[in-house]
Coordinates of C-alpha atoms in Angstrom, one line a residue:
Chain D
X185 CA 79.0 141.4 79.0
X186 CA 78.5 139.8 82.5
X187 CA 74.8 139.3 83.5
X188 CA 73.5 140.4 80.2
X189 CA 70.1 139.5 80.1
X190 CA 68.8 136.3 78.4
X191 CA 66.6 136.2 75.3
X192 CA 63.2 134.4 75.0
X193 CA 62.9 131.9 72.5
X194 CA 59.3 130.8 71.6
X195 CA 59.0 127.8 69.4
X196 CA 55.4 127.1 68.3
X197 CA 53.9 125.3 65.2
X198 CA 51.1 122.5 64.8
X199 CA 51.0 119.4 67.0
X200 CA 53.1 116.6 66.1
X201 CA 55.5 118.8 63.7
X202 CA 58.5 118.0 66.0
X203 CA 58.8 121.3 68.1
X204 CA 59.8 119.2 71.2
X205 CA 62.4 117.0 69.4
X206 CA 64.1 120.1 68.0
X207 CA 64.1 122.0 71.2
X208 CA 65.4 119.0 73.0
X209 CA 68.4 118.7 70.6
X210 CA 69.0 122.5 70.6
X211 CA 69.2 122.6 74.2
X212 CA 71.2 119.4 74.6
X213 CA 73.9 121.4 72.4
X214 CA 73.4 124.9 74.1
X215 CA 73.6 124.6 77.9
X216 CA 72.9 128.4 78.2
X217 CA 69.3 127.6 77.1
X218 CA 67.0 126.9 80.0
X219 CA 63.7 125.2 79.4
X220 CA 60.7 126.6 80.8
X221 CA 58.5 123.8 82.2
X222 CA 54.8 124.3 81.5
X223 CA 51.9 123.5 83.8
X224 CA 49.3 121.3 82.6
X225 CA 45.9 119.6 83.7
X226 CA 46.3 116.7 81.7
X227 CA 47.4 113.4 82.9
X228 CA 50.9 112.4 82.7
X229 CA 52.0 110.1 79.6
X230 CA 54.0 107.4 80.4
X231 CA 57.5 108.3 81.5
X232 CA 56.7 111.9 82.1
X233 CA 58.0 113.3 85.4
X234 CA 56.0 116.1 87.4
X235 CA 58.6 119.2 87.5
X236 CA 60.4 118.0 84.6
X237 CA 58.2 117.6 81.7
X238 CA 55.4 119.4 83.0
X239 CA 53.9 120.6 86.3
X240 CA 51.0 118.5 86.6
X241 CA 48.2 120.3 88.4
X242 CA 44.5 120.2 89.2
X243 CA 42.1 122.3 87.3
X244 CA 41.3 124.6 90.5
X245 CA 45.0 125.0 91.0
X246 CA 45.7 125.9 87.4
X247 CA 43.1 128.7 87.3
X248 CA 44.3 129.9 90.7
X249 CA 47.6 130.7 88.9
X250 CA 45.8 132.3 86.1
X251 CA 43.7 134.4 88.3
X252 CA 46.7 135.6 90.4
X253 CA 48.6 136.4 86.9
X254 CA 51.2 134.0 87.5
X255 CA 50.6 132.6 84.1
X256 CA 52.6 134.1 81.0
X257 CA 50.0 132.4 78.7
X258 CA 47.7 129.4 78.9
X259 CA 45.5 127.6 76.5
X260 CA 42.9 124.9 76.5
X261 CA 43.8 122.1 74.3
X262 CA 41.7 118.7 73.6
X263 CA 40.0 119.5 77.2
X264 CA 43.2 120.0 78.9
X265 CA 44.9 123.4 80.0
X266 CA 48.5 124.2 79.5
X267 CA 50.1 127.3 80.8
X268 CA 53.6 128.9 81.4
X269 CA 54.4 130.0 84.8
X270 CA 55.7 133.7 84.3
X271 CA 57.9 133.8 87.4
X272 CA 60.3 131.1 86.5
X273 CA 60.9 132.5 83.0
X274 CA 61.7 136.2 84.3
X275 CA 63.9 134.9 86.9
X276 CA 66.1 132.9 84.4
X277 CA 66.1 135.9 81.9
X278 CA 67.3 138.0 84.7
X279 CA 70.1 135.6 85.5
X280 CA 71.2 135.7 81.9
X281 CA 70.1 132.5 80.6
X282 CA 68.0 132.3 77.4
X283 CA 64.6 130.7 78.0
X284 CA 62.9 128.6 75.4
X285 CA 59.2 128.0 75.3
X286 CA 57.4 125.3 73.5
X287 CA 53.8 126.3 73.1
X288 CA 51.0 126.3 70.8
X289 CA 50.1 129.1 68.4
X290 CA 47.5 130.9 70.8
X291 CA 50.1 130.8 73.5
X292 CA 52.8 132.5 71.3
X293 CA 50.6 135.2 70.5
X294 CA 49.9 135.9 74.2
X295 CA 53.6 136.0 74.5
X296 CA 54.0 138.5 71.7
X297 CA 52.0 141.0 73.7
X298 CA 54.1 140.7 76.8
X299 CA 57.6 140.1 75.2
X300 CA 57.5 141.5 71.8
X301 CA 61.3 141.3 71.7
X302 CA 61.3 137.4 71.9
X303 CA 62.4 135.3 69.0
X304 CA 59.3 133.8 67.6
X305 CA 59.7 130.7 65.5
X306 CA 57.2 128.7 63.9
X307 CA 57.9 125.1 62.9
X308 CA 56.2 123.8 59.8
X309 CA 56.0 120.4 58.2
X310 CA 57.4 120.0 54.7
X311 CA 53.6 118.9 53.6
X312 CA 50.4 118.3 55.5
X313 CA 50.6 114.8 54.3
X314 CA 53.9 114.4 56.4
X315 CA 52.3 115.9 59.3
X316 CA 49.3 113.7 59.1
X317 CA 51.7 110.6 59.0
X318 CA 53.9 111.8 62.2
X319 CA 50.8 112.5 64.0
X320 CA 49.2 109.0 63.3
X321 CA 52.7 107.4 64.1
X322 CA 52.8 109.0 67.3
X323 CA 50.2 106.5 68.5
X324 CA 49.0 108.3 71.7
X325 CA 46.0 109.5 70.1
X326 CA 42.9 107.9 68.5
X327 CA 41.9 108.6 64.8
X328 CA 39.4 111.3 66.0
X329 CA 42.0 113.2 68.1
X330 CA 44.4 112.9 65.1
X331 CA 41.8 114.4 62.8
X332 CA 41.1 117.1 65.1
X333 CA 44.8 117.9 65.3
X334 CA 45.3 117.9 61.6
X335 CA 42.5 120.4 61.5
X336 CA 43.7 122.7 64.0
X337 CA 47.4 122.5 62.1
X338 CA 45.8 123.9 59.2
X339 CA 44.2 126.7 61.0
X340 CA 47.6 127.5 62.8
X341 CA 49.6 127.5 59.6
X342 CA 47.4 130.1 58.3
X343 CA 48.9 132.4 60.8
X344 CA 52.5 131.3 60.6
X345 CA 53.5 134.5 58.9
X346 CA 53.0 136.5 62.2
X347 CA 56.2 134.8 63.5
X348 CA 59.7 136.1 62.9
X349 CA 61.0 132.9 61.5
X350 CA 59.8 129.8 59.7
X351 CA 61.8 126.7 60.2
X352 CA 60.8 123.5 58.0
X353 CA 61.2 120.4 59.8
X354 CA 62.1 118.0 57.0
X355 CA 65.6 117.0 57.8
X356 CA 65.8 117.0 61.3
X357 CA 69.5 118.1 61.6
X358 CA 68.7 121.0 59.4
X359 CA 65.8 122.3 61.5
X360 CA 68.1 122.1 64.7
X361 CA 71.0 123.9 63.1
X362 CA 68.3 126.7 62.1
X363 CA 67.0 127.1 65.3
X364 CA 70.5 127.4 66.5
X365 CA 71.3 130.0 64.1
X366 CA 68.3 131.9 64.9
X367 CA 69.5 132.0 68.6
X368 CA 73.0 132.9 67.6
X369 CA 71.9 135.4 65.4
X370 CA 69.5 136.9 68.2
X371 CA 72.5 137.3 70.6
X372 CA 73.9 139.8 68.1
X373 CA 70.8 141.9 67.5
X374 CA 72.0 145.4 67.7
X375 CA 69.3 146.5 70.5
X376 CA 71.0 143.8 72.7
X377 CA 74.4 145.2 72.0
X378 CA 73.8 148.8 73.5
X379 CA 76.0 148.0 76.4
X380 CA 79.2 147.0 74.5
X381 CA 78.5 150.0 72.0
X382 CA 78.3 152.4 75.0
X383 CA 81.6 151.1 76.4
X384 CA 83.2 151.1 72.9
X385 CA 82.0 154.7 72.5
X386 CA 83.5 155.9 75.8
X387 CA 87.0 154.8 74.8
Chain T
X551 CA 62.0 126.6 46.9
X552 CA 63.6 126.7 43.6
X553 CA 64.9 130.1 42.1
X554 CA 64.1 131.8 45.5
X555 CA 65.7 135.2 45.5
X556 CA 69.1 135.5 47.5
X557 CA 69.3 137.9 50.2
X558 CA 71.7 140.8 50.5
X559 CA 74.3 140.7 53.2
X560 CA 75.9 144.2 54.3
X561 CA 79.0 143.9 56.3
X562 CA 80.3 147.1 57.5
X563 CA 82.4 148.6 60.4
X564 CA 85.5 150.6 60.8
X565 CA 88.7 150.0 58.7
X566 CA 90.8 147.5 60.1
X567 CA 88.3 145.8 62.0
X568 CA 88.5 142.6 60.0
X569 CA 85.6 142.7 57.8
X570 CA 87.4 141.3 54.7
X571 CA 88.9 138.5 57.0
X572 CA 85.6 137.3 58.3
X573 CA 83.7 137.9 54.9
X574 CA 86.5 135.6 53.1
X575 CA 86.1 132.8 55.6
X576 CA 82.2 132.8 55.5
X577 CA 82.1 132.8 51.8
X578 CA 84.8 130.1 51.6
X579 CA 82.6 127.9 53.7
X580 CA 79.3 128.8 52.0
X581 CA 79.6 128.6 48.3
X582 CA 75.9 130.1 47.6
X583 CA 77.1 133.6 48.8
X584 CA 78.7 135.7 45.9
X585 CA 80.9 138.4 46.4
X586 CA 80.2 141.8 45.0
X587 CA 83.3 143.3 43.6
X588 CA 83.6 146.8 44.2
X589 CA 84.9 149.4 41.9
X590 CA 87.5 151.7 43.3
X591 CA 89.8 154.7 42.0
X592 CA 92.6 153.8 44.3
X593 CA 95.7 152.1 43.1
X594 CA 96.0 148.3 43.4
X595 CA 98.1 147.1 46.6
X596 CA 100.5 144.4 46.1
X597 CA 98.7 141.2 45.0
X598 CA 95.5 142.8 44.4
X599 CA 93.8 141.6 41.1
X600 CA 91.4 143.7 38.7
X601 CA 88.0 142.2 38.6
X602 CA 88.7 140.1 41.6
X603 CA 89.5 142.3 44.5
X604 CA 88.2 145.3 42.9
X605 CA 87.4 146.8 39.5
X606 CA 90.5 149.4 39.4
X607 CA 89.0 152.3 37.4
X608 CA 90.0 155.9 36.5
X609 CA 88.1 158.7 38.2
X610 CA 86.3 159.8 35.2
X611 CA 85.1 156.2 34.4
X612 CA 83.8 156.0 38.1
X613 CA 81.9 159.1 37.6
X614 CA 80.4 158.0 34.4
X615 CA 78.9 155.1 36.4
X616 CA 77.8 157.4 39.3
X617 CA 76.0 159.7 36.8
X618 CA 74.1 156.8 35.1
X619 CA 73.0 155.4 38.2
X620 CA 75.1 152.1 37.9
X621 CA 76.6 152.5 41.3
X622 CA 74.4 151.2 44.4
X623 CA 76.3 153.3 46.6
X624 CA 79.7 155.0 46.5
X625 CA 82.1 156.9 49.1
X626 CA 85.2 158.8 49.1
X627 CA 87.7 157.6 51.6
X628 CA 91.3 158.9 52.0
X629 CA 90.9 160.8 48.8
X630 CA 90.0 157.5 46.6
X631 CA 86.3 156.7 45.6
X632 CA 84.8 153.3 46.3
X633 CA 81.4 152.1 44.7
X634 CA 79.1 149.1 44.3
X635 CA 77.9 148.4 40.8
X636 CA 74.3 147.7 41.0
X637 CA 73.6 145.8 37.9
X638 CA 76.0 142.8 39.1
X639 CA 74.4 142.6 42.6
X640 CA 70.8 142.7 41.5
X641 CA 71.5 139.9 38.9
X642 CA 73.1 137.5 41.5
X643 CA 70.2 138.0 43.8
X644 CA 67.5 137.1 41.1
X645 CA 69.7 134.1 40.3
X646 CA 69.2 133.0 44.0
X647 CA 72.6 133.7 45.3
X648 CA 73.1 135.8 48.5
X649 CA 75.3 138.7 47.8
X650 CA 77.6 139.8 50.3
X651 CA 79.0 143.6 50.5
X652 CA 81.9 144.7 52.3
X653 CA 81.4 148.5 52.3
X654 CA 82.0 151.3 54.8
X655 CA 79.6 152.7 57.0
X656 CA 78.3 155.6 54.9
X657 CA 77.9 153.1 51.9
X658 CA 75.7 150.9 54.2
X659 CA 73.5 153.8 54.9
X660 CA 72.9 154.2 51.4
X661 CA 72.0 150.6 50.8
X662 CA 69.5 150.9 53.7
X663 CA 67.7 153.1 51.4
X664 CA 67.6 151.0 48.5
X665 CA 67.5 147.4 50.0
X666 CA 65.9 147.8 53.5
X667 CA 65.4 144.0 53.9
X668 CA 69.0 143.4 53.6
X669 CA 71.0 141.9 56.5
X670 CA 73.1 144.8 58.0
X671 CA 75.9 143.7 60.1
X672 CA 78.4 146.0 61.9
X673 CA 81.9 144.5 63.0
X674 CA 83.1 146.0 66.0
X675 CA 86.7 145.5 67.7
X676 CA 86.8 144.3 71.3
X677 CA 88.3 147.7 72.1
X678 CA 89.6 150.9 70.6
X679 CA 93.2 150.1 71.5
X680 CA 92.7 146.7 69.8
X681 CA 91.7 148.5 66.5
X682 CA 94.4 150.9 66.8
X683 CA 96.9 147.7 67.0
X684 CA 95.5 146.1 64.2
X685 CA 95.6 149.2 61.9
X686 CA 99.1 149.9 62.7
X687 CA 100.0 146.3 62.1
X688 CA 98.8 146.4 58.7
X689 CA 101.5 148.2 57.7
X690 CA 100.2 149.8 54.5
X691 CA 99.6 153.1 55.8
X692 CA 101.7 155.9 57.3
X693 CA 101.0 157.0 61.1
X694 CA 99.0 159.9 60.1
X695 CA 96.8 157.8 57.9
X696 CA 96.5 155.3 60.9
X697 CA 95.3 158.2 63.0
X698 CA 92.7 159.5 60.6
X699 CA 91.4 156.0 60.3
X700 CA 91.1 155.6 63.9
X701 CA 89.2 159.0 64.2
X702 CA 86.9 157.8 61.4
X703 CA 86.4 154.7 63.5
X704 CA 85.3 156.3 66.6
X705 CA 82.6 158.3 64.5
X706 CA 81.4 155.1 62.9
X707 CA 80.8 153.3 65.9
X708 CA 78.5 156.0 67.0
X709 CA 76.4 154.7 64.3
X710 CA 76.7 151.1 65.0
X711 CA 73.2 151.0 66.5
X712 CA 71.5 151.6 63.2
X713 CA 72.5 148.3 61.9
X714 CA 70.5 145.1 62.6
X715 CA 73.5 143.0 64.0
X716 CA 76.7 143.8 65.9
X717 CA 79.4 141.3 65.6
X718 CA 82.5 141.7 67.8
X719 CA 85.7 140.4 66.3
X720 CA 87.5 139.3 69.1
X721 CA 88.0 135.5 68.6
X722 CA 87.8 135.4 64.8
X723 CA 86.3 131.8 64.8
X724 CA 83.4 133.2 66.8
X725 CA 82.8 136.4 64.5
X726 CA 82.8 134.1 61.7
X727 CA 80.2 131.7 63.2
X728 CA 78.0 134.7 64.1
X729 CA 78.0 136.1 60.6
X730 CA 77.1 132.6 59.4
X731 CA 74.3 132.2 61.9
X732 CA 72.9 135.7 60.8
X733 CA 72.7 134.4 57.4
X734 CA 71.0 131.3 58.3
X735 CA 68.6 133.0 60.2
X736 CA 67.9 135.4 57.7
X737 CA 67.0 132.7 55.4
X738 CA 64.3 131.7 57.7
X739 CA 62.7 134.9 58.0
X740 CA 59.0 134.6 57.6
X741 CA 58.6 137.3 54.9
X742 CA 61.1 135.1 52.8
X743 CA 58.9 131.9 53.5
X744 CA 55.7 133.2 51.9
X745 CA 55.8 131.0 48.9
X746 CA 56.2 127.9 51.3
X747 CA 53.4 129.2 53.6
X748 CA 51.3 129.6 50.6
X749 CA 52.0 126.1 49.3
X750 CA 51.1 124.6 52.6
X751 CA 47.9 126.5 52.8
X752 CA 46.8 125.1 49.7
X753 CA 47.0 121.5 50.7

């Protein structure tokens, strides 16, 4: 099927659970998946490149995009804003690329309204204690910030059942394989196969 | 998750499309999947073993099982009856094994009523011509029988969109990988993860 529309993959889950690591590995192995770069008002961390890791924008610029409906979703997090520019996502999908979004739970719920057919994956830690360890180890935040994120995580986990899929990030390789399976299975969903079925039924 | 209930995988599609070959390969690689042996009133083909490939039963015996609701589904095909003994399937699922059923389209529809949460996979040929070639090559049926099956296939293909997933059996390895992905993704479905989510939410 040439020029078949891509599918949207939404990866969400608590901060520190390893969404970014999983998604990076999945995309490294699946070149047909395009990453959607988010816009954010927060400052770049060391090594982060504008337009690659994030579009780093000023608050005024961010809300101009929100007002003109250019953001697919956006959220405030620890005093900073994060959003997904809509145009880039839709263009990639139309070109036949799958698009992956790494966004927080509230953002995922916003996407559910606009793209109900997307694949919604929630990454969970094996235990809350393990999540706490991972957040502390990251070392980019102070203790108060870690406690805040852990509390947010507990609230987010209560909404995990609204996602299509739950992937446990215990053994990383297994989590990666499960996300890859979800994408591959997603491509076989019968509602995406209507063109092929039509052509078979014409023979 | 110990003793988690297995999932039911229903593989269907036209006769000759390669369901059996795909399923055999998937099960060879995934030892947690248990095959459900069907009962049939047809005669064994060379090499087929009773209780392994099929339970070969007399027509009276078959309909005793139907009457006593021991058959999950059954169908008549080319003058013979095929059915799935229910008890064996439910036992395996309760033990935590996934169970695979290789059944015809009408049988699959019967299963949809009883196990709506099963994974329903329809295997399609790349083209009708290719299906015709495969049926002829099998060499176990005469030309009239092949023509009959091809006609049945065309009717079955019209109902493929009622299945959850469509897998094209063009390159066999790819078809096998897709069925494996569907199973792996099925295990991550959030409705199957409620125990885990509950335990995380208790922490």
